Tab-separated table of C-alpha atoms in Angstrom:
chain	number	residue	atom	x	y	z
A	1	MET	CA	9.901	20.278	5.799
A	2	TRP	CA	10.487	16.627	5.070
A	3	LEU	CA	7.151	15.526	6.577
A	4	THR	CA	5.333	17.333	3.774
A	5	ASN	CA	7.681	17.425	0.801
A	6	SER	CA	9.157	13.924	0.726
A	7	SER	CA	7.243	10.748	-0.055
A	8	ILE	CA	8.627	8.869	2.953
A	9	GLY	CA	7.974	11.874	5.217
A	10	ARG	CA	4.323	11.990	4.166
A	11	LYS	CA	4.047	8.259	4.821
A	12	VAL	CA	5.592	8.737	8.273
A	13	VAL	CA	2.817	11.214	9.079
A	14	MET	CA	0.247	8.644	7.886
A	15	SER	CA	1.928	5.983	9.991
A	16	LEU	CA	2.221	7.960	13.245
A	17	SER	CA	-1.271	9.479	13.022
A	18	GLY	CA	-2.631	5.991	12.256
A	19	LEU	CA	-0.874	4.449	15.268
A	20	PHE	CA	-2.211	7.282	17.428
A	21	LEU	CA	-5.749	6.500	16.246
A	22	VAL	CA	-5.165	2.794	16.986
A	23	LEU	CA	-4.273	3.763	20.569
A	24	PHE	CA	-7.487	5.773	20.781
A	25	LEU	CA	-9.519	2.820	19.467
A	26	THR	CA	-7.927	0.570	22.065
A	27	PHE	CA	-8.915	2.940	24.854
A	28	HIS	CA	-12.422	3.439	23.455
A	29	MET	CA	-13.001	-0.309	23.222
A	30	CYS	CA	-11.830	-0.853	26.807
A	31	MET	CA	-14.117	1.873	28.168
A	32	ASN	CA	-17.099	0.434	26.274
A	33	LEU	CA	-16.615	-2.937	27.949
A	34	ALA	CA	-17.484	-1.298	31.260
A	35	LEU	CA	-21.014	-0.611	30.042
A	36	VAL	CA	-21.810	-4.308	29.675
A	37	PHE	CA	-20.974	-4.937	33.314
A	38	SER	CA	-21.906	-1.678	35.007
A	39	PRO	CA	-23.755	1.281	33.494
A	40	ASP	CA	-22.723	3.328	36.541
A	41	ALA	CA	-19.037	2.646	35.919
A	42	TYR	CA	-19.522	3.649	32.286
A	43	ASN	CA	-21.176	6.900	33.325
A	44	ALA	CA	-18.326	7.563	35.736
A	45	ILE	CA	-15.832	7.253	32.833
A	46	CYS	CA	-18.035	9.504	30.715
A	47	GLY	CA	-17.973	11.951	33.623
A	48	PHE	CA	-14.172	12.115	33.451
A	49	LEU	CA	-14.440	12.771	29.706
A	50	GLY	CA	-17.109	15.443	29.800
A	51	ALA	CA	-16.493	19.174	29.518
A	52	ASN	CA	-13.321	19.121	31.664
A	53	TRP	CA	-10.386	21.082	30.327
A	54	TYR	CA	-8.212	17.950	29.974
A	55	ALA	CA	-10.957	16.074	28.149
A	56	LEU	CA	-11.418	19.000	25.781
A	57	VAL	CA	-7.677	19.198	25.088
A	58	GLY	CA	-7.709	15.427	24.497
A	59	THR	CA	-10.649	15.763	22.119
A	60	ALA	CA	-8.875	18.521	20.188
A	61	VAL	CA	-5.692	16.441	19.860
A	62	LEU	CA	-7.743	13.432	18.778
A	63	ALA	CA	-9.636	15.485	16.193
A	64	ALA	CA	-6.316	16.808	14.890
A	65	GLY	CA	-5.084	13.219	14.565
A	66	PHE	CA	-8.150	12.297	12.504
A	67	ILE	CA	-7.920	15.404	10.335
A	68	VAL	CA	-4.212	14.941	9.590
A	69	HIS	CA	-4.741	11.253	8.762
A	70	ILE	CA	-7.671	12.038	6.457
A	71	ILE	CA	-6.068	15.006	4.685
A	72	TYR	CA	-2.852	13.048	4.071
A	73	ALA	CA	-4.883	10.067	2.819
A	74	PHE	CA	-6.538	12.153	0.098
A	75	TRP	CA	-3.309	13.981	-0.696
A	76	LEU	CA	-1.291	10.763	-1.078
A	77	THR	CA	-4.024	9.099	-3.139
A	78	TRP	CA	-4.231	12.106	-5.460
A	79	GLN	CA	-0.443	12.068	-5.945
A	80	ASN	CA	-0.408	8.312	-6.470
A	81	ARG	CA	-3.105	8.426	-9.136
A	82	LYS	CA	-1.116	11.117	-10.911
A	83	ALA	CA	2.050	8.997	-10.675
A	84	ARG	CA	0.201	6.102	-12.300
A	85	GLY	CA	-0.090	8.069	-15.543
A	86	ASN	CA	-3.024	8.750	-17.834
A	87	ASP	CA	-3.461	5.345	-19.483
A	88	ARG	CA	-4.771	2.569	-17.236
A	89	TYR	CA	-3.972	-1.094	-17.713
A	90	ALA	CA	-6.568	-3.050	-19.690
A	91	VAL	CA	-5.861	-6.211	-17.685
A	92	THR	CA	-4.969	-6.107	-13.997
A	93	THR	CA	-4.435	-8.881	-11.502
A	94	ARG	CA	-3.828	-8.975	-7.763
A	95	PRO	CA	-0.898	-11.220	-6.788
A	96	LYS	CA	-1.758	-13.726	-4.038
A	97	SER	CA	0.489	-12.085	-1.447
A	98	VAL	CA	-1.176	-8.684	-1.913
A	99	GLU	CA	-3.977	-8.097	0.621
A	100	TRP	CA	-7.228	-6.752	-0.769
A	101	ALA	CA	-7.377	-4.206	2.062
A	102	SER	CA	-3.971	-2.774	1.150
A	103	GLN	CA	-5.262	-1.675	-2.251
A	104	ASN	CA	-8.511	-0.245	-0.873
A	105	MET	CA	-7.402	1.710	2.178
A	106	LEU	CA	-8.940	4.988	0.995
A	107	VAL	CA	-12.320	3.366	0.281
A	108	LEU	CA	-12.277	1.571	3.636
A	109	GLY	CA	-11.254	4.827	5.312
A	110	ILE	CA	-14.147	6.693	3.687
A	111	ILE	CA	-16.589	4.009	4.890
A	112	VAL	CA	-15.174	4.392	8.405
A	113	ILE	CA	-15.574	8.188	8.294
A	114	LEU	CA	-19.156	8.025	7.005
A	115	PHE	CA	-20.151	5.764	9.889
A	116	LEU	CA	-18.181	8.042	12.191
A	117	VAL	CA	-20.442	10.950	11.231
A	118	LEU	CA	-23.472	8.881	12.291
A	119	HIS	CA	-21.682	7.824	15.465
A	120	MET	CA	-20.786	11.420	16.398
A	121	ALA	CA	-24.373	12.558	15.793
A	122	GLN	CA	-25.709	9.739	17.950
A	123	PHE	CA	-23.355	10.098	20.896
A	124	TRP	CA	-20.688	12.819	20.950
A	125	PHE	CA	-23.214	15.470	19.890
A	126	LYS	CA	-25.561	14.501	22.718
A	127	MET	CA	-22.834	13.986	25.308
A	128	GLN	CA	-19.659	16.095	25.305
A	129	LEU	CA	-20.885	18.795	22.916
A	130	ASN	CA	-24.255	18.914	24.674
A	131	GLU	CA	-22.469	19.577	27.940
A	132	ILE	CA	-20.567	22.542	26.495
A	133	VAL	CA	-23.440	24.072	24.555
A	134	PRO	CA	-26.942	22.648	25.002
A	135	VAL	CA	-27.822	21.250	21.575
A	136	SER	CA	-30.053	18.340	22.505
A	137	ASP	CA	-32.643	17.316	25.078
A	138	ALA	CA	-30.623	14.254	26.052
A	139	ASN	CA	-29.019	14.249	29.508
A	140	PRO	CA	-25.303	14.712	28.715
A	141	HIS	CA	-24.291	12.950	31.925
A	142	ASP	CA	-26.296	9.826	31.193
A	143	GLY	CA	-24.205	8.184	28.482
A	144	SER	CA	-25.242	4.672	29.440
A	145	TYR	CA	-28.940	5.403	28.867
A	146	LEU	CA	-28.200	6.885	25.447
A	147	VAL	CA	-26.013	3.974	24.349
A	148	ILE	CA	-28.298	1.252	25.671
A	149	GLU	CA	-31.359	2.836	24.053
A	150	THR	CA	-29.456	2.878	20.741
A	151	PHE	CA	-28.362	-0.746	20.846
A	152	LYS	CA	-31.754	-2.087	21.902
A	153	ASN	CA	-32.476	-1.662	18.204
A	154	PRO	CA	-31.102	-4.639	16.205
A	155	VAL	CA	-30.771	-2.482	13.065
A	156	MET	CA	-28.234	-0.312	14.895
A	157	VAL	CA	-26.325	-3.401	16.007
A	158	VAL	CA	-26.052	-4.594	12.393
A	159	ILE	CA	-24.992	-1.147	11.136
A	160	TYR	CA	-22.291	-0.910	13.795
A	161	ILE	CA	-21.019	-4.422	13.059
A	162	LEU	CA	-20.664	-3.456	9.378
A	163	TRP	CA	-18.655	-0.474	10.555
A	164	PHE	CA	-16.388	-2.656	12.684
A	165	ALA	CA	-15.864	-5.000	9.719
A	166	ALA	CA	-14.648	-2.114	7.530
A	167	LEU	CA	-12.464	-0.978	10.406
A	168	TRP	CA	-11.050	-4.502	10.767
A	169	PHE	CA	-9.950	-4.566	7.126
A	170	HIS	CA	-8.476	-1.076	7.461
A	171	LEU	CA	-6.525	-2.063	10.581
A	172	THR	CA	-5.220	-5.391	9.267
A	173	HIS	CA	-3.250	-3.527	6.627
A	174	GLY	CA	-2.757	-0.299	8.562
A	175	PHE	CA	-1.096	-1.780	11.624
A	176	TRP	CA	1.846	-3.628	10.068
A	177	SER	CA	2.118	-1.059	7.301
A	178	ALA	CA	2.548	1.721	9.883
A	179	LEU	CA	5.458	-0.129	11.479
A	180	HIS	CA	6.960	-0.919	8.070
A	181	THR	CA	6.811	2.770	7.139
A	182	ILE	CA	8.704	3.932	10.209
A	183	GLY	CA	11.318	1.298	9.447
A	184	PHE	CA	10.531	-1.136	12.290
A	185	ASN	CA	10.607	-4.180	10.052
A	186	ASN	CA	12.842	-6.807	8.505
A	187	ASN	CA	12.521	-10.298	7.023
A	188	ILE	CA	11.884	-11.903	10.431
A	189	TRP	CA	9.470	-9.323	11.824
A	190	PHE	CA	7.542	-9.032	8.564
A	191	ASN	CA	5.239	-11.980	9.311
A	192	ARG	CA	5.264	-11.322	13.051
A	193	TRP	CA	3.919	-7.790	12.638
A	194	LYS	CA	1.265	-9.070	10.243
A	195	VAL	CA	0.092	-11.647	12.784
A	196	ILE	CA	0.248	-9.161	15.664
A	197	GLY	CA	-1.703	-6.642	13.550
A	198	ASN	CA	-4.365	-9.201	12.635
A	199	VAL	CA	-4.766	-10.337	16.250
A	200	PHE	CA	-4.892	-6.762	17.517
A	201	ALA	CA	-7.430	-5.658	14.882
A	202	THR	CA	-9.554	-8.705	15.683
A	203	ILE	CA	-9.477	-8.036	19.436
A	204	ILE	CA	-10.440	-4.381	18.955
A	205	CYS	CA	-13.260	-5.090	16.511
A	206	LEU	CA	-14.584	-8.099	18.443
A	207	GLY	CA	-14.496	-6.001	21.635
A	208	PHE	CA	-16.620	-3.278	20.030
A	209	ALA	CA	-18.986	-5.827	18.460
A	210	PHE	CA	-19.285	-7.698	21.774
A	211	VAL	CA	-20.559	-4.577	23.552
A	212	ALA	CA	-23.136	-3.835	20.841
A	213	VAL	CA	-24.415	-7.418	20.795
A	214	ALA	CA	-24.325	-7.816	24.594
A	215	LEU	CA	-26.373	-4.628	25.097
A	216	TYR	CA	-28.895	-5.831	22.538
A	217	ILE	CA	-29.222	-9.194	24.292
A	218	GLN	CA	-29.399	-7.671	27.792
A	219	TYR	CA	-31.881	-4.897	27.067
A	220	GLY	CA	-33.393	-5.755	23.671
A	221	VAL	CA	-33.928	-9.511	24.090
A	222	LEU	CA	-33.928	-10.176	27.847
A	223	GLY	CA	-35.801	-6.926	28.476
A	224	TRP	CA	-33.727	-5.608	31.396
A	225	ASP	CA	-34.783	-2.201	32.675
A	226	VAL	CA	-32.647	0.557	31.209
A	227	PRO	CA	-31.106	2.465	34.125
A	228	GLN	CA	-31.694	6.176	33.771
A	229	MET	CA	-30.394	9.136	35.764
A	230	PRO	CA	-32.907	11.641	37.062
A	231	ALA	CA	-32.955	14.551	34.595
A	232	VAL	CA	-31.003	17.618	35.762
A	233	HIS	CA	-30.286	19.332	32.449
B	1	MET	CA	7.536	-32.093	-25.950
B	2	GLU	CA	7.340	-29.359	-28.520
B	3	LYS	CA	3.864	-28.312	-29.538
B	4	LYS	CA	2.644	-25.698	-31.978
B	5	ILE	CA	0.041	-23.229	-30.711
B	6	ASP	CA	-2.037	-20.496	-32.327
B	7	LEU	CA	-2.569	-17.265	-30.424
B	8	THR	CA	-4.497	-14.001	-30.554
B	9	LEU	CA	-2.413	-11.031	-29.441
B	10	LYS	CA	-3.845	-7.721	-28.241
B	11	VAL	CA	-0.870	-5.381	-28.508
B	12	TRP	CA	-0.675	-1.745	-27.397
B	13	ARG	CA	0.376	0.457	-30.342
B	14	GLN	CA	1.365	4.060	-29.719
B	15	ARG	CA	3.134	6.276	-32.274
B	16	ASP	CA	5.094	8.389	-29.771
B	17	ARG	CA	5.075	9.920	-26.294
B	18	LYS	CA	2.249	12.352	-27.042
B	19	ALA	CA	0.094	10.285	-29.422
B	20	LYS	CA	-2.979	8.459	-28.208
B	21	GLY	CA	-2.382	4.719	-28.155
B	22	GLN	CA	-4.794	1.861	-28.799
B	23	PHE	CA	-4.865	-1.918	-28.890
B	24	GLU	CA	-4.385	-3.780	-32.195
B	25	THR	CA	-5.296	-7.433	-32.514
B	26	TYR	CA	-3.019	-9.857	-34.369
B	27	ASN	CA	-3.129	-13.604	-34.931
B	28	VAL	CA	0.018	-15.707	-34.905
B	29	LYS	CA	-0.025	-19.364	-35.906
B	30	GLY	CA	2.241	-22.337	-35.310
B	31	ILE	CA	4.248	-20.871	-32.410
B	32	SER	CA	6.555	-23.482	-30.860
B	33	THR	CA	5.979	-23.963	-27.127
B	34	ASP	CA	9.774	-24.231	-26.832
B	35	SER	CA	10.247	-20.667	-28.024
B	36	SER	CA	10.503	-17.703	-25.684
B	37	PHE	CA	7.958	-14.908	-25.461
B	38	LEU	CA	10.278	-12.479	-27.253
B	39	GLU	CA	10.898	-15.026	-30.032
B	40	MET	CA	7.132	-15.206	-30.444
B	41	LEU	CA	7.116	-11.393	-30.839
B	42	ASP	CA	9.957	-11.728	-33.371
B	43	VAL	CA	7.697	-14.073	-35.366
B	44	LEU	CA	4.888	-11.518	-35.137
B	45	ASN	CA	7.169	-8.719	-36.352
B	46	GLU	CA	8.452	-10.886	-39.230
B	47	GLN	CA	4.825	-11.426	-40.209
B	48	LEU	CA	3.997	-7.687	-39.929
B	49	ILE	CA	7.022	-6.734	-42.055
B	50	ASN	CA	6.006	-9.251	-44.742
B	51	GLU	CA	2.526	-7.708	-44.746
B	52	GLY	CA	4.126	-4.278	-45.220
B	53	LYS	CA	3.105	-3.068	-41.748
B	54	GLU	CA	5.128	-1.404	-38.986
B	55	PRO	CA	6.682	-3.945	-36.622
B	56	VAL	CA	5.873	-3.717	-32.882
B	57	VAL	CA	8.568	-1.842	-30.940
B	58	PHE	CA	9.713	-3.505	-27.713
B	59	ASP	CA	12.850	-3.381	-25.544
B	60	HIS	CA	15.222	-6.321	-25.182
B	61	ASP	CA	18.931	-6.983	-24.995
B	62	CYS	CA	20.650	-9.925	-23.294
B	63	ARG	CA	17.687	-12.316	-23.459
B	64	GLU	CA	19.011	-14.227	-20.458
B	65	GLY	CA	17.401	-12.324	-17.611
B	66	ILE	CA	20.274	-10.192	-16.357
B	67	CYS	CA	20.317	-6.906	-18.266
B	68	GLY	CA	16.896	-5.576	-17.227
B	69	MET	CA	16.035	-4.245	-20.687
B	70	CYS	CA	12.971	-6.360	-21.477
B	71	SER	CA	9.688	-5.259	-19.989
B	72	LEU	CA	6.066	-5.930	-21.133
B	73	TYR	CA	2.926	-6.147	-19.001
B	74	ILE	CA	1.511	-9.502	-20.079
B	75	ASN	CA	-2.039	-10.493	-19.077
B	76	GLY	CA	-1.899	-8.249	-16.036
B	77	HIS	CA	1.596	-9.205	-14.890
B	78	PRO	CA	4.908	-7.411	-15.429
B	79	HIS	CA	7.193	-9.992	-17.085
B	80	GLY	CA	4.243	-12.328	-17.599
B	81	PRO	CA	2.387	-14.885	-15.494
B	82	ASP	CA	5.412	-16.912	-14.360
B	83	SER	CA	7.186	-15.822	-11.151
B	84	ALA	CA	10.776	-14.667	-10.591
B	85	ILE	CA	11.719	-14.430	-14.277
B	86	THR	CA	12.002	-11.683	-16.855
B	87	THR	CA	9.949	-11.570	-20.061
B	88	CYS	CA	12.867	-12.918	-22.092
B	89	GLN	CA	12.917	-16.018	-19.866
B	90	LEU	CA	9.189	-16.610	-20.283
B	91	HIS	CA	8.437	-19.669	-22.385
B	92	MET	CA	5.472	-20.089	-24.679
B	93	ARG	CA	4.688	-23.408	-22.950
B	94	LYS	CA	3.085	-21.246	-20.242
B	95	PHE	CA	0.282	-20.519	-22.732
B	96	ASN	CA	-2.364	-22.704	-24.349
B	97	ASN	CA	-3.534	-23.054	-27.907
B	98	GLY	CA	-6.187	-20.422	-28.678
B	99	ASP	CA	-5.236	-18.076	-25.799
B	100	THR	CA	-5.650	-14.329	-26.130
B	101	ILE	CA	-2.628	-12.533	-24.721
B	102	THR	CA	-2.850	-8.833	-23.821
B	103	ILE	CA	0.514	-7.082	-24.062
B	104	GLU	CA	0.864	-3.580	-22.619
B	105	PRO	CA	3.797	-1.291	-21.870
B	106	TRP	CA	4.745	-0.313	-18.289
B	107	ARG	CA	2.173	2.372	-17.460
B	108	SER	CA	3.488	5.024	-15.109
B	109	ALA	CA	4.038	8.771	-15.225
B	110	GLY	CA	7.707	8.111	-14.402
B	111	PHE	CA	8.134	5.854	-17.450
B	112	PRO	CA	6.558	7.614	-20.474
B	113	VAL	CA	5.943	5.464	-23.554
B	114	ILE	CA	8.496	6.090	-26.303
B	115	ARG	CA	6.717	3.932	-28.825
B	116	ASP	CA	4.386	0.913	-28.655
B	117	LEU	CA	5.717	-1.286	-25.842
B	118	MET	CA	8.970	0.611	-25.268
B	119	VAL	CA	9.097	3.025	-22.326
B	120	ASP	CA	11.660	5.584	-21.225
B	121	ARG	CA	13.308	4.239	-18.051
B	122	THR	CA	16.104	6.806	-17.832
B	123	ALA	CA	14.441	8.030	-14.625
B	124	TYR	CA	16.115	5.052	-12.921
B	125	ASP	CA	19.512	6.114	-14.255
B	126	GLN	CA	18.923	9.591	-12.829
B	127	ILE	CA	18.092	8.119	-9.417
B	128	ILE	CA	21.324	6.074	-9.487
B	129	ALA	CA	23.311	9.131	-10.585
B	130	ALA	CA	21.869	11.024	-7.614
B	131	GLY	CA	23.624	8.774	-5.098
B	132	GLY	CA	23.553	5.064	-5.900
B	133	TYR	CA	27.337	4.663	-5.735
B	134	THR	CA	30.288	4.833	-3.351
B	135	SER	CA	32.945	7.500	-3.770
B	136	VAL	CA	36.358	5.785	-3.780
B	137	ASN	CA	39.871	6.958	-4.489
B	138	ALA	CA	41.270	5.644	-7.724
B	139	GLY	CA	44.386	3.480	-7.514
B	140	GLY	CA	45.251	-0.094	-6.711
B	141	ALA	CA	42.404	-2.150	-5.249
B	142	GLN	CA	42.904	-2.876	-1.562
B	143	ASP	CA	43.022	-6.387	-0.159
B	144	ALA	CA	39.577	-7.990	-0.208
B	145	ASN	CA	39.880	-9.184	3.387
B	146	ALA	CA	41.040	-5.883	4.871
B	147	ILE	CA	37.473	-5.100	5.946
B	148	LEU	CA	35.629	-8.022	7.508
B	149	ILE	CA	31.957	-8.353	6.628
B	150	PRO	CA	29.585	-10.801	8.362
B	151	LYS	CA	28.351	-13.478	5.967
B	152	THR	CA	24.682	-12.656	6.647
B	153	ASP	CA	25.256	-8.979	5.748
B	154	ALA	CA	27.163	-9.921	2.614
B	155	ASP	CA	24.370	-12.306	1.574
B	156	GLU	CA	21.647	-9.747	2.192
B	157	ALA	CA	23.574	-7.060	0.305
B	158	MET	CA	24.010	-9.504	-2.573
B	159	ASP	CA	20.258	-10.246	-2.611
B	160	SER	CA	19.520	-6.516	-2.786
B	161	ALA	CA	22.151	-6.081	-5.488
B	162	SER	CA	20.408	-8.638	-7.680
B	163	CYS	CA	17.939	-5.905	-8.712
B	164	ILE	CA	18.357	-5.391	-12.456
B	165	GLY	CA	16.465	-2.085	-12.562
B	166	CYS	CA	13.878	-3.294	-15.087
B	167	GLY	CA	11.053	-1.209	-13.617
B	168	ALA	CA	8.596	-4.064	-13.010
B	169	CYS	CA	8.072	-2.749	-9.451
B	170	VAL	CA	6.807	0.593	-10.760
B	171	ALA	CA	4.711	-1.188	-13.394
B	172	ALA	CA	3.095	-3.462	-10.793
B	173	CYS	CA	2.476	-0.731	-8.219
B	174	LYS	CA	-0.956	0.874	-8.170
B	175	ASN	CA	0.800	4.037	-6.973
B	176	GLY	CA	3.564	4.032	-9.598
B	177	SER	CA	6.069	3.989	-6.741
B	178	ALA	CA	9.755	3.241	-7.314
B	179	MET	CA	10.431	2.375	-3.675
B	180	LEU	CA	11.428	-1.265	-4.238
B	181	PHE	CA	14.090	-0.261	-6.763
B	182	VAL	CA	15.418	2.661	-4.709
B	183	SER	CA	15.366	0.621	-1.504
B	184	ALA	CA	17.306	-2.234	-3.116
B	185	LYS	CA	19.916	0.191	-4.425
B	186	VAL	CA	20.209	1.953	-1.061
B	187	SER	CA	20.299	-1.373	0.812
B	188	GLN	CA	23.019	-3.049	-1.235
B	189	LEU	CA	25.400	-0.289	-0.126
B	190	ALA	CA	23.956	0.522	3.326
B	191	LEU	CA	24.514	-3.092	4.414
B	192	LEU	CA	28.255	-2.953	3.720
B	193	PRO	CA	30.883	-0.945	5.629
B	194	GLN	CA	32.161	0.648	2.408
B	195	GLY	CA	28.684	2.014	1.704
B	196	ARG	CA	27.834	3.048	5.294
B	197	VAL	CA	30.086	6.113	5.077
B	198	GLU	CA	27.760	7.879	2.648
B	199	ALA	CA	24.531	6.111	3.695
B	200	ALA	CA	22.679	9.187	4.981
B	201	ARG	CA	23.585	11.412	2.026
B	202	ARG	CA	22.686	8.604	-0.393
B	203	ALA	CA	19.232	7.946	1.131
B	204	ARG	CA	18.400	11.654	1.099
B	205	ALA	CA	19.605	12.246	-2.465
B	206	MET	CA	18.031	9.158	-4.050
B	207	VAL	CA	14.640	9.662	-2.385
B	208	ALA	CA	14.657	13.352	-3.350
B	209	LYS	CA	15.371	12.436	-6.977
B	210	MET	CA	12.699	9.704	-6.952
B	211	ASP	CA	10.102	12.199	-5.663
B	212	GLU	CA	11.212	14.889	-8.115
B	213	LEU	CA	10.734	12.513	-11.059
B	214	GLY	CA	7.067	12.001	-10.167
B	215	PHE	CA	7.022	8.458	-8.782
B	216	GLY	CA	4.222	7.761	-6.289
B	217	ASN	CA	4.162	7.229	-2.531
B	218	CYS	CA	4.607	3.658	-1.300
B	219	THR	CA	1.547	2.226	0.486
B	220	ASN	CA	3.058	-1.188	1.259
B	221	THR	CA	0.709	-3.254	-0.903
B	222	GLY	CA	3.622	-5.533	-1.792
B	223	ALA	CA	2.655	-5.939	-5.457
B	224	CYS	CA	6.214	-4.881	-6.427
B	225	ALA	CA	7.936	-7.698	-4.549
B	226	ALA	CA	5.320	-10.210	-5.709
B	227	GLU	CA	6.014	-9.365	-9.370
B	228	CYS	CA	9.765	-8.682	-9.130
B	229	PRO	CA	11.707	-10.937	-11.531
B	230	LYS	CA	14.573	-11.032	-9.013
B	231	SER	CA	12.362	-11.537	-5.911
B	232	ILE	CA	13.686	-8.408	-4.190
B	233	SER	CA	12.305	-8.434	-0.637
B	234	LEU	CA	9.948	-5.828	0.859
B	235	SER	CA	12.252	-5.603	3.878
B	236	ASN	CA	14.473	-3.392	1.696
B	237	ILE	CA	11.710	-0.780	1.791
B	238	ALA	CA	11.661	-0.855	5.599
B	239	ARG	CA	15.452	-0.392	5.537
B	240	LEU	CA	15.187	2.586	3.167
B	241	ASN	CA	12.520	4.143	5.408
B	242	ARG	CA	14.842	3.645	8.383
B	243	GLU	CA	17.860	5.120	6.585
B	244	PHE	CA	15.876	8.089	5.325
B	245	ILE	CA	14.197	8.864	8.667
B	246	LYS	CA	17.569	8.572	10.459
B	247	ALA	CA	19.171	10.913	7.911
B	248	LYS	CA	16.365	13.468	8.301
B	249	LEU	CA	16.485	13.337	12.094
B	250	GLN	CA	20.224	14.068	11.925
B	251	ASP	CA	19.625	17.276	9.942
């Protein structure tokens, strides 16, 4: 199977799974924006994505996308280190045109996953999983309360912004690189894809950061009342 | 203006493929800034021979930047700090009096060290033998204008064909990937009607050979193109990806 036993095939898997995760991030960012303007609207979206069969299938596909991307990342890195040989260069330099992120994608990816573990424990665990099997006292239908309570804390806002920064670096290389790998590139589109990738990564990360900061200002600084659903769990 | 400079050289010495290598430090004095880097190494070897020591082994041939035999990883750059030239075209005026220059061989599993600074690059020959050619009937050459080729295609094919197969791309790549070389060799033929006929078979065969020989997976860092003495473009890699994916989807 060429997607496993050829170098370009393995990169195609990296590329397509990466683009799939970019689509997911885009959706996730858009749904978060709702929370700033209407906690009820946000809860309605969370309702669609609860323990419904289609949401569970979607979650499984998404998890598969993550797992494939992560497994291939370690596999490719292991092969690439082996291909580099046993002796390392004593002096190395990074040419000006080489992005720092492009040489540190695995490290950036690991940072993203570590924060993801925290993120899953804070939200997914108490929301979708909690709806399937009760694992927490939190009301699984009241996502907005959970999120707002989290981002009232400025420490959480800073931690999440660090996460988005790592994600931004990962995406600035990942986006154009994914298109390059599937062959959608040439001398003219080379710079265009880089610019499009940078703009897209910036919009996604700023969108996420905006929600975290806005919630902190609304509820942490201005002291708005946090809307809460009556407990039914 | 010619100047004379004194230099400290940290040179990688390795007895053979299996032996453990290490750096040796040498001092050379009164090197003309008009001389080339390889001439400076000739002076060093002359000096080592006179001292009764083994001269440093390094590859070279044409010394005018077209044969692809010279190599050397100089101060962290394949073919030295200057851009778009080979080591043999590097002048000593790029260095200052008192500089320490670190000289290493290409380091990659695909290019094992033969001795000192000389590496075995026959892997590239094997990749070419796997498909980097067009099959033509022998006999009288046909008229050059019988097949019309757009100027832009001809130019791009010529740019790809300027790859001299020196291996700097593999040396520069943190993944030891040979994609820039293979993509240039696939592109120079895929862009022309004569090469299109076997394009799918060629992409499959050359990539398979490249993978078999233990070169790494390309992660699009672009270090290869940045260090390439012939400025081969990264867009060749996108073309190779396209050709390969198309060939695999046809299977």
